PDB file of C-alpha atoms in Angstrom:
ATOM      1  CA  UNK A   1      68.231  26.461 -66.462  1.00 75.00           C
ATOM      2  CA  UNK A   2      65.014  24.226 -64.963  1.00 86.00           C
ATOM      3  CA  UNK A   3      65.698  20.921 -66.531  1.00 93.00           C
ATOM      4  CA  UNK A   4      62.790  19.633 -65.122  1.00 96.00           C
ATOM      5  CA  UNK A   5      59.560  21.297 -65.282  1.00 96.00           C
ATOM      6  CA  UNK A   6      56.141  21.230 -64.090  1.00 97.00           C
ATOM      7  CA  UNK A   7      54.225  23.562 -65.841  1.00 93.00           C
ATOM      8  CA  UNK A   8      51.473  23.432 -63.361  1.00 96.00           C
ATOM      9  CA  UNK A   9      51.794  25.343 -59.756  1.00 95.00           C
ATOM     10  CA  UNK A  10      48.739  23.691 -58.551  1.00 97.00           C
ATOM     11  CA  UNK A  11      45.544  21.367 -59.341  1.00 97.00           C
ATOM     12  CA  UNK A  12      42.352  20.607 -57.454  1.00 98.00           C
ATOM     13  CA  UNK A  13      40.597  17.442 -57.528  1.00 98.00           C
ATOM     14  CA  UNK A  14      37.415  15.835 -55.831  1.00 98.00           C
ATOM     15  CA  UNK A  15      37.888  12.938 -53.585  1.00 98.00           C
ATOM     16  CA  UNK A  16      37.442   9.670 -55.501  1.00 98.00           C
ATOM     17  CA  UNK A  17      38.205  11.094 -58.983  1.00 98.00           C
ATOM     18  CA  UNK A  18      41.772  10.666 -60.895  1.00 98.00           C
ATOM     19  CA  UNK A  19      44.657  13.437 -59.945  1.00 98.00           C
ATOM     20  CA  UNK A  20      47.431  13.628 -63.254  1.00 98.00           C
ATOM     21  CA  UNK A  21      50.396  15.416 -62.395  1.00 98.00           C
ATOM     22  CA  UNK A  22      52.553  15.770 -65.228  1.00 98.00           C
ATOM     23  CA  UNK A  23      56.566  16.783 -65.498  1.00 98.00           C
ATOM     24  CA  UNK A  24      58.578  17.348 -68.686  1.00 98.00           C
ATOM     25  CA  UNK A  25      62.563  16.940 -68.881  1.00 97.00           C
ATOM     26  CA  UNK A  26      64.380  18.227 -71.171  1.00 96.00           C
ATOM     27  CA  UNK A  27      68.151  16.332 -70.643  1.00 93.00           C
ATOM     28  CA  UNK A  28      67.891  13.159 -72.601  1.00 92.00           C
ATOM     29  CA  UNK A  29      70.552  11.599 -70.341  1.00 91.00           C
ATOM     30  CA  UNK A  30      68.440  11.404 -67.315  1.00 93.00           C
ATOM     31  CA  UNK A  31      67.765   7.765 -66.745  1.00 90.00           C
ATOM     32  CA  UNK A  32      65.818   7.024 -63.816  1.00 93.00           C
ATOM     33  CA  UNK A  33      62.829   9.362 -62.300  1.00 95.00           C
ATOM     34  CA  UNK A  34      61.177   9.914 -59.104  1.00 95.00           C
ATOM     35  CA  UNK A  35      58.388  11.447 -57.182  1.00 97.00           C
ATOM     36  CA  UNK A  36      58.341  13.098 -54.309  1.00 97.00           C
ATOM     37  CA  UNK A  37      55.356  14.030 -51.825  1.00 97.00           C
ATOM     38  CA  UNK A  38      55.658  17.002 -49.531  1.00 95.00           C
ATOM     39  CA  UNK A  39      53.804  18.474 -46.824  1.00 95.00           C
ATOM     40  CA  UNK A  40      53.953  21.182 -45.135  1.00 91.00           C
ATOM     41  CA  UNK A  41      56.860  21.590 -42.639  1.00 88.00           C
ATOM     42  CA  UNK A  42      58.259  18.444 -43.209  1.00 92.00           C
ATOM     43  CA  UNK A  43      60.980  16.979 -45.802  1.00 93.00           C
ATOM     44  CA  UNK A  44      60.136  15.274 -49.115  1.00 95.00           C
ATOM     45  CA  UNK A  45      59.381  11.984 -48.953  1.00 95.00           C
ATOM     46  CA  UNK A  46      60.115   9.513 -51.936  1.00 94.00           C
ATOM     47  CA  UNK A  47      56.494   7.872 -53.238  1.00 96.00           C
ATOM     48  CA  UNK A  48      57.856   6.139 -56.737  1.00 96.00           C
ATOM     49  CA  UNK A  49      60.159   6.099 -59.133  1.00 94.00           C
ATOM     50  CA  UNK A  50      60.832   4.831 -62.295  1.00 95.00           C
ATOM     51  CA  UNK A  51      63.311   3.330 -64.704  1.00 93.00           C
ATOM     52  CA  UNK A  52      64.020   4.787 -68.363  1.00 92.00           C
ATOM     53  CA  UNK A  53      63.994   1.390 -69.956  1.00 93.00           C
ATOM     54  CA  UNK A  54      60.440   1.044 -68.395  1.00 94.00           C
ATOM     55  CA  UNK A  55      57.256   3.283 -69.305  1.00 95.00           C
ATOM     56  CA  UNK A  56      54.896   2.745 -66.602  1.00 97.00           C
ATOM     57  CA  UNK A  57      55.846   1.768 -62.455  1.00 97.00           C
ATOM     58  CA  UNK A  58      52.374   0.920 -60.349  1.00 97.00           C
ATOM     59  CA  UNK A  59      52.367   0.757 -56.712  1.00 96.00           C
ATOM     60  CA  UNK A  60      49.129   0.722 -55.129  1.00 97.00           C
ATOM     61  CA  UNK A  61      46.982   3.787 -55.798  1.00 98.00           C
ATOM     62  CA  UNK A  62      49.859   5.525 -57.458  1.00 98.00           C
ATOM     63  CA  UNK A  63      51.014   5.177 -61.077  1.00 98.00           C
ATOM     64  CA  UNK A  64      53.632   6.902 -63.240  1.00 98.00           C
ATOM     65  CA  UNK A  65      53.627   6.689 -66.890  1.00 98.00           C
ATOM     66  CA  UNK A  66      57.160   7.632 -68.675  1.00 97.00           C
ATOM     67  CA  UNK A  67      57.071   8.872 -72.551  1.00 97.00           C
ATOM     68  CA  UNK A  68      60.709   8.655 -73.248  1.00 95.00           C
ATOM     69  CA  UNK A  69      60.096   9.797 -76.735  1.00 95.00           C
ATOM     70  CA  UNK A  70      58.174  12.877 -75.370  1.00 97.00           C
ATOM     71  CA  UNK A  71      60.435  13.805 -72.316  1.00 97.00           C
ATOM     72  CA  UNK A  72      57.562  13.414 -70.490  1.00 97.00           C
ATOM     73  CA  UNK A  73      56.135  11.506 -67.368  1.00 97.00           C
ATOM     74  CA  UNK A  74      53.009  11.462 -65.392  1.00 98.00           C
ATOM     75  CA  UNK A  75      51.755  10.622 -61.939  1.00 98.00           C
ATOM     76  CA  UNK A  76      48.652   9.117 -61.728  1.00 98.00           C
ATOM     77  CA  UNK A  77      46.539   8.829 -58.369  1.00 98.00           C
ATOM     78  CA  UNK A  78      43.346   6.852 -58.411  1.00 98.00           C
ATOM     79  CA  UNK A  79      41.709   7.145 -56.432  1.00 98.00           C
ATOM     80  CA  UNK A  80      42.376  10.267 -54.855  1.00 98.00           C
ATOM     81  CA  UNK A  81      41.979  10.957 -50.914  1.00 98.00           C
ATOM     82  CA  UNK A  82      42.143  14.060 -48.864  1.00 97.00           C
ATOM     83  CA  UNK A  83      44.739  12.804 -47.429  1.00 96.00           C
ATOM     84  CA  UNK A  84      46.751  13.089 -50.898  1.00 98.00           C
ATOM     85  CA  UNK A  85      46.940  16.722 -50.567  1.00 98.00           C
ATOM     86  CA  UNK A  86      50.271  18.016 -50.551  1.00 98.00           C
ATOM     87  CA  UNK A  87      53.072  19.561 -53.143  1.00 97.00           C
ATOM     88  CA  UNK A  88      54.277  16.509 -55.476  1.00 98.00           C
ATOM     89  CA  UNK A  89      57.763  17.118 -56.955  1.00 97.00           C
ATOM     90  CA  UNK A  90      58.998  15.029 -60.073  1.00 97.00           C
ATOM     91  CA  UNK A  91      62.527  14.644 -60.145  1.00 96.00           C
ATOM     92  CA  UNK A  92      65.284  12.744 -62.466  1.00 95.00           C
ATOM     93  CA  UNK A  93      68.649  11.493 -61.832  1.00 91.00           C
ATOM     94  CA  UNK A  94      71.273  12.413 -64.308  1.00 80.00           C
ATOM     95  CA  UNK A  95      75.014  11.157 -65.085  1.00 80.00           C
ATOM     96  CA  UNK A  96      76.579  11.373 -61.124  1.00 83.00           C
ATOM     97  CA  UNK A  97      73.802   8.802 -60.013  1.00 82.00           C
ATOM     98  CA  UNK A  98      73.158  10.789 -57.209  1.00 88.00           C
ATOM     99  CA  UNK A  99      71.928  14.394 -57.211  1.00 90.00           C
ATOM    100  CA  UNK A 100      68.217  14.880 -57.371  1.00 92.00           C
ATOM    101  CA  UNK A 101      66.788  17.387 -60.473  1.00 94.00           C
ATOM    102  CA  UNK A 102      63.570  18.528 -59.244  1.00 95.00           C
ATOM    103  CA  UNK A 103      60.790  20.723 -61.002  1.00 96.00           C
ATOM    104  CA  UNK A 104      59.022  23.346 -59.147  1.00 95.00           C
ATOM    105  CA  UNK A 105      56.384  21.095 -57.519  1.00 96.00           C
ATOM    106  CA  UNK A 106      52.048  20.951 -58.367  1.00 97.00           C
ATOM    107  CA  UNK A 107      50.349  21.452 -55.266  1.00 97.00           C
ATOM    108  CA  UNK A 108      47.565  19.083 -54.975  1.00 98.00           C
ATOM    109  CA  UNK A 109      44.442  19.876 -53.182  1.00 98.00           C
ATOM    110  CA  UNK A 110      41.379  16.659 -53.221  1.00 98.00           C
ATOM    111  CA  UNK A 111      38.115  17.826 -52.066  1.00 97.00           C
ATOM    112  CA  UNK A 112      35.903  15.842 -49.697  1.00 92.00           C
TER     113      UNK A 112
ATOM    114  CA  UNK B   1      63.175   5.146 -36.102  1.00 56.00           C
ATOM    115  CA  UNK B   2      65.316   8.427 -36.097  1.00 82.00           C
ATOM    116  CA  UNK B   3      65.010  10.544 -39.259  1.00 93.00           C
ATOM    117  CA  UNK B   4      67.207  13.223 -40.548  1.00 96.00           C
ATOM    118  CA  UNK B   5      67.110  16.229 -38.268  1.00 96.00           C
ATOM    119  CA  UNK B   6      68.092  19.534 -38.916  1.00 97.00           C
ATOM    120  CA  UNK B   7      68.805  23.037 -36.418  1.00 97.00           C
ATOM    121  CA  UNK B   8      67.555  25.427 -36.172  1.00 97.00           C
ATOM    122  CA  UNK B   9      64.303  24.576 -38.268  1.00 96.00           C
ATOM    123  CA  UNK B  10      64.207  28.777 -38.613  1.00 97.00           C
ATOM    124  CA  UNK B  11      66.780  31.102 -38.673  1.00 98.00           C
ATOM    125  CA  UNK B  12      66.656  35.089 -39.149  1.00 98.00           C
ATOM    126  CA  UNK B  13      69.841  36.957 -39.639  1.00 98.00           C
ATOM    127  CA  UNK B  14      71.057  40.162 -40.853  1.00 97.00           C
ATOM    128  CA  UNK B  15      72.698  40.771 -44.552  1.00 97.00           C
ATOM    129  CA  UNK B  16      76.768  40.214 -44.196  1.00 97.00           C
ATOM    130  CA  UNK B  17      76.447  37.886 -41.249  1.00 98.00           C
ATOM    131  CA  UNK B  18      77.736  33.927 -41.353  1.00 98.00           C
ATOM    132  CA  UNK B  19      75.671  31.177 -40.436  1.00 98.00           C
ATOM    133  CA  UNK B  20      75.969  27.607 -39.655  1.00 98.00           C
ATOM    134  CA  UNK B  21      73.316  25.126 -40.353  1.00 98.00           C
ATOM    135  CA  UNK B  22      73.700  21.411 -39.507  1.00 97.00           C
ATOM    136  CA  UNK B  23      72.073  18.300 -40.459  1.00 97.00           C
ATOM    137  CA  UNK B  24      72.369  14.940 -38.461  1.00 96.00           C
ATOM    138  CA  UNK B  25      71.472  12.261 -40.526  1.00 95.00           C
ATOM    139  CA  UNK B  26      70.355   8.340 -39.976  1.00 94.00           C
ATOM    140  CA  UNK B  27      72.770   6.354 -38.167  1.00 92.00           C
ATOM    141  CA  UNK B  28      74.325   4.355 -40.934  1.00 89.00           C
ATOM    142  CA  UNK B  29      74.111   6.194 -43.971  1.00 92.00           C
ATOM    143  CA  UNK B  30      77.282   6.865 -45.420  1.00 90.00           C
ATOM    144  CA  UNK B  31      75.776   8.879 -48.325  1.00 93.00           C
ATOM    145  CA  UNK B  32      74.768  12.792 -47.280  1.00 95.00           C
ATOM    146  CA  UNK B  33      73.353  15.557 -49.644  1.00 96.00           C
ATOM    147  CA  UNK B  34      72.356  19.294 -49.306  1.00 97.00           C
ATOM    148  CA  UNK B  35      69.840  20.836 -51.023  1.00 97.00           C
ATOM    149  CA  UNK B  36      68.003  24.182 -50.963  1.00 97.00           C
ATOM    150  CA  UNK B  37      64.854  25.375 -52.287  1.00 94.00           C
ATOM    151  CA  UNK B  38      64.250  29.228 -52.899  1.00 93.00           C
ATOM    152  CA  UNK B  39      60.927  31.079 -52.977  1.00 90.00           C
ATOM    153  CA  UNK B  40      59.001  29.519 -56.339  1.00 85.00           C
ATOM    154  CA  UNK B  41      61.953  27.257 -56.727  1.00 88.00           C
ATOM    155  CA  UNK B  42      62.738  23.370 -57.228  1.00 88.00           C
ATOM    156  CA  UNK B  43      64.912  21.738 -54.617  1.00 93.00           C
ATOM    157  CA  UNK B  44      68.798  22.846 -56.331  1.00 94.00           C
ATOM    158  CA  UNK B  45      71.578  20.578 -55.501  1.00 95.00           C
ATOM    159  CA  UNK B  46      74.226  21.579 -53.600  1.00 97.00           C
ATOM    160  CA  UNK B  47      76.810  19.902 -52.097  1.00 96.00           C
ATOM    161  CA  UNK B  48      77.171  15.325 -51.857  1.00 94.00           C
ATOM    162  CA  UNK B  49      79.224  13.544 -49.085  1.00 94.00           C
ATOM    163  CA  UNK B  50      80.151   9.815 -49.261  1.00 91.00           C
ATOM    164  CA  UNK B  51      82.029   8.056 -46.994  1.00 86.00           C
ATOM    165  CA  UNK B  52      85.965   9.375 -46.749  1.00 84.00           C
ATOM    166  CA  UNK B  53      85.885  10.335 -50.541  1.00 88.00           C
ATOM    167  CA  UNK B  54      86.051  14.104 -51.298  1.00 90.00           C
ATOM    168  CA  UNK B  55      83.039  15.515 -51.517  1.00 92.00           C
ATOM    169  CA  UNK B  56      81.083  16.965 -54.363  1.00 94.00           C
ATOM    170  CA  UNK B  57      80.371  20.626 -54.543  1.00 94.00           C
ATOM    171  CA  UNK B  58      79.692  21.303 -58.018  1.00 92.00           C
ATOM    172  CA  UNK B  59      75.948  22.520 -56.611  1.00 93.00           C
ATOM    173  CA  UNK B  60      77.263  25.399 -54.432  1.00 95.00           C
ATOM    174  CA  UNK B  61      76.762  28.791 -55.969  1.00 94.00           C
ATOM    175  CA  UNK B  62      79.442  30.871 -54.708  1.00 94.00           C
ATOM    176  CA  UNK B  63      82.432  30.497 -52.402  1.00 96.00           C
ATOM    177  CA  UNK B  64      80.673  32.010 -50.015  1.00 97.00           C
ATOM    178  CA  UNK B  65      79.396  28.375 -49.284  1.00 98.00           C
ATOM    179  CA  UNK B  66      80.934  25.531 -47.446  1.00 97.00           C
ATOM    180  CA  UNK B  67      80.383  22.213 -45.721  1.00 96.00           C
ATOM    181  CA  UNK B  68      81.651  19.916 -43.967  1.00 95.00           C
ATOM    182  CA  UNK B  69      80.685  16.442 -42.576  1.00 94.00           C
ATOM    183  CA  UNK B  70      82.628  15.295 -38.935  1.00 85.00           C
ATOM    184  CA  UNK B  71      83.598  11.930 -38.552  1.00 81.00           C
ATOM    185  CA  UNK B  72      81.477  10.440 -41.386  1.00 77.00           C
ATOM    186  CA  UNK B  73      78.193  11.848 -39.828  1.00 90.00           C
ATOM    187  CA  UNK B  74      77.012  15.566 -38.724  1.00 95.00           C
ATOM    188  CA  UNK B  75      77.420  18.010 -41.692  1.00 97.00           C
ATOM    189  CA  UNK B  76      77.497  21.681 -41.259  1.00 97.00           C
ATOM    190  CA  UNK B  77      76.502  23.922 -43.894  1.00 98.00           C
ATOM    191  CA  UNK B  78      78.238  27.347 -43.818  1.00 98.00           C
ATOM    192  CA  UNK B  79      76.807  30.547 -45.649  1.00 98.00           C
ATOM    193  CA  UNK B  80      79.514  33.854 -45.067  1.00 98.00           C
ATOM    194  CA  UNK B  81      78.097  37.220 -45.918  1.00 98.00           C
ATOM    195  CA  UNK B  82      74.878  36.193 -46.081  1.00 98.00           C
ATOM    196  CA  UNK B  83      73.070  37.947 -48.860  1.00 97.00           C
ATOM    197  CA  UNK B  84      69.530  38.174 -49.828  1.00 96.00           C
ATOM    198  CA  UNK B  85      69.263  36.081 -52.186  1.00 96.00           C
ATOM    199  CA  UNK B  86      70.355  33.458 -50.499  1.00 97.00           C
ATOM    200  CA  UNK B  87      67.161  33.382 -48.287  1.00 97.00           C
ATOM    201  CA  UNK B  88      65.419  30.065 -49.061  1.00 97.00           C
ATOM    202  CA  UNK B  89      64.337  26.889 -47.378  1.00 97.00           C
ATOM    203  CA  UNK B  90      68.415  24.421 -47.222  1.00 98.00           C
ATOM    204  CA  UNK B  91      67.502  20.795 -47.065  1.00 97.00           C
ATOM    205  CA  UNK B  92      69.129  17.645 -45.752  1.00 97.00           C
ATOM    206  CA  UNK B  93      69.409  14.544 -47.022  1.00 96.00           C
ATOM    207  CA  UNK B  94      71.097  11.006 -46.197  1.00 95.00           C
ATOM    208  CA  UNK B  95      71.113   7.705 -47.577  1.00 93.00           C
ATOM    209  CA  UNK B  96      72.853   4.048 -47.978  1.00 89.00           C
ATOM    210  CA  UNK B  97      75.122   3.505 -50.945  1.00 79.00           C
ATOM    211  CA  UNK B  98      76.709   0.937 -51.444  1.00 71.00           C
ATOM    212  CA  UNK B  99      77.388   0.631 -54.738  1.00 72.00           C
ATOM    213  CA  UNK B 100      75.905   2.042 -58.438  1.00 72.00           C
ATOM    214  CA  UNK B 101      72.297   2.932 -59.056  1.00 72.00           C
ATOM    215  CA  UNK B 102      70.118   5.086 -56.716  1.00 77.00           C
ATOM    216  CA  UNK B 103      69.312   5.068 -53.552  1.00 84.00           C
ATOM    217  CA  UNK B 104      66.266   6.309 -52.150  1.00 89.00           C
ATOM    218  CA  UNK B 105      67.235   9.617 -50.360  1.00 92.00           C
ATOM    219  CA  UNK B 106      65.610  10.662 -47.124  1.00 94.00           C
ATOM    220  CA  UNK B 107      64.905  14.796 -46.561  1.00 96.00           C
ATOM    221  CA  UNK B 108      65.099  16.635 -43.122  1.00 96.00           C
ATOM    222  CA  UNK B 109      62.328  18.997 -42.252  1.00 96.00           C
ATOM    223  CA  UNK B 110      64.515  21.825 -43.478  1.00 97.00           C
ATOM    224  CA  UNK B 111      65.892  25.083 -42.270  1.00 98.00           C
ATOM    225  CA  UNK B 112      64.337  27.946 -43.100  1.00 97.00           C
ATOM    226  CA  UNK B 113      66.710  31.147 -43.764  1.00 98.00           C
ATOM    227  CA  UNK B 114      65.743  34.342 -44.023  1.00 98.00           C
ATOM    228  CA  UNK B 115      68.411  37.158 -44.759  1.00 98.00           C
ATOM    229  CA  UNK B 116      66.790  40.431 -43.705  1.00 96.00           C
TER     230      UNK B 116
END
């Protein structure tokens, strides 16, 4: 069963607008999520994470938002580049502290 | 600096047959993970390695799967009678861990299997 789950295969933005990616989770002992970037032919590669007893992390262009209440978090890009296109995979952490739940990945495509 | 590699990056092979993937990770990372990722699919935990403590492998699907990590470092991922479904893209990770909490894990370009 997909414990994590983002509903949306892909989303297309113009350059210098806001990209949302959103993920919903639906085991309420998953305490710490993360984001992943991918592109094509190459591994994921961690962008940001963030903390359950937290609801928002910022780093730079690149903001996620955690509704705890909700089982639901949010990555935020502003604003967005060409250079941001690639598949973006939420993912949460459960009990063992180490393996990765990820959702399907939202394949992100910014527009000159 | 030196990622996580992985051979081969594609591999073709015929229904029933065994093969061996490995993953070299960074120097220094005791922890090790595999992952794979089928067609429409997230990434699916498989198997965790750290250090000289027995290894996790509550994420492989069938005892057709094995792995193995020599000497703390190179892991080998072993699929007998390869079936169908078990065509999808088997990723590598590593990291440090030294301790509680998470560490940031760092993916190999894959290997791509394809069970014809």
């Amino acid at each position: 069963d997909q414990q994590v789950k983002q509903n949306s295969p892909s989303l297309s933005v113009q350059e210098g607008r806001i990209s949302i990616l959103n993920c919903d989770y639906t085991n309420s002992m998953f305490d710490y999520f993360l984001w992943y970037k991918k592109y094509p032919a190459e591994g994921p590669t961690f962008l940001i994470s963030i903390s359950s007893i937290k609801d928002k992390n910022e780093d730079g262009r690149f903001t996620v938002f955690l509704n705890k209440s909700a089982k639901h978090l949010s990555l935020h890009i502003v604003p967005s580049q060409p250079g941001d296109s690639a598949v973006y995979f939420c993912a949460a952490l459960g009990n063992s502290g180490y393996a990765l739940n990820f959702g399907k990945g939202t394949s992100l495509l910014v527009t000159p | 600096g030196a990622g996580v590699s992985q051979s081969p990056s594609n591999k073709v092979t015929e229904k029933g047959k065994d093969v061996e993937l490995r993953c070299d990770p960074i120097s220094g990372h005791t922890a090790l993970y595999w992952y794979r990722q089928s067609l429409g699919q997230g990434l699916e935990f498989l198997i965790y390695f750290q250090g000289n403590s027995a290894p996790d492998k509550s994420g492989l699907p069938s005892d057709r799967f094995s792995a193995e990590r020599t000497g703390g470092s190179v892991s080998t991922l072993t699929i007998q009678r390869t079936q169908q479904e078990d065509s999808a893209v088997y990723l590598c990770a590593s990291s440090l861990r030294t301790g509680d909490g998470f560490y940031e894990q760092y993916f190999g370009p894959g290997t791509r299997l394809t069970v014809t």
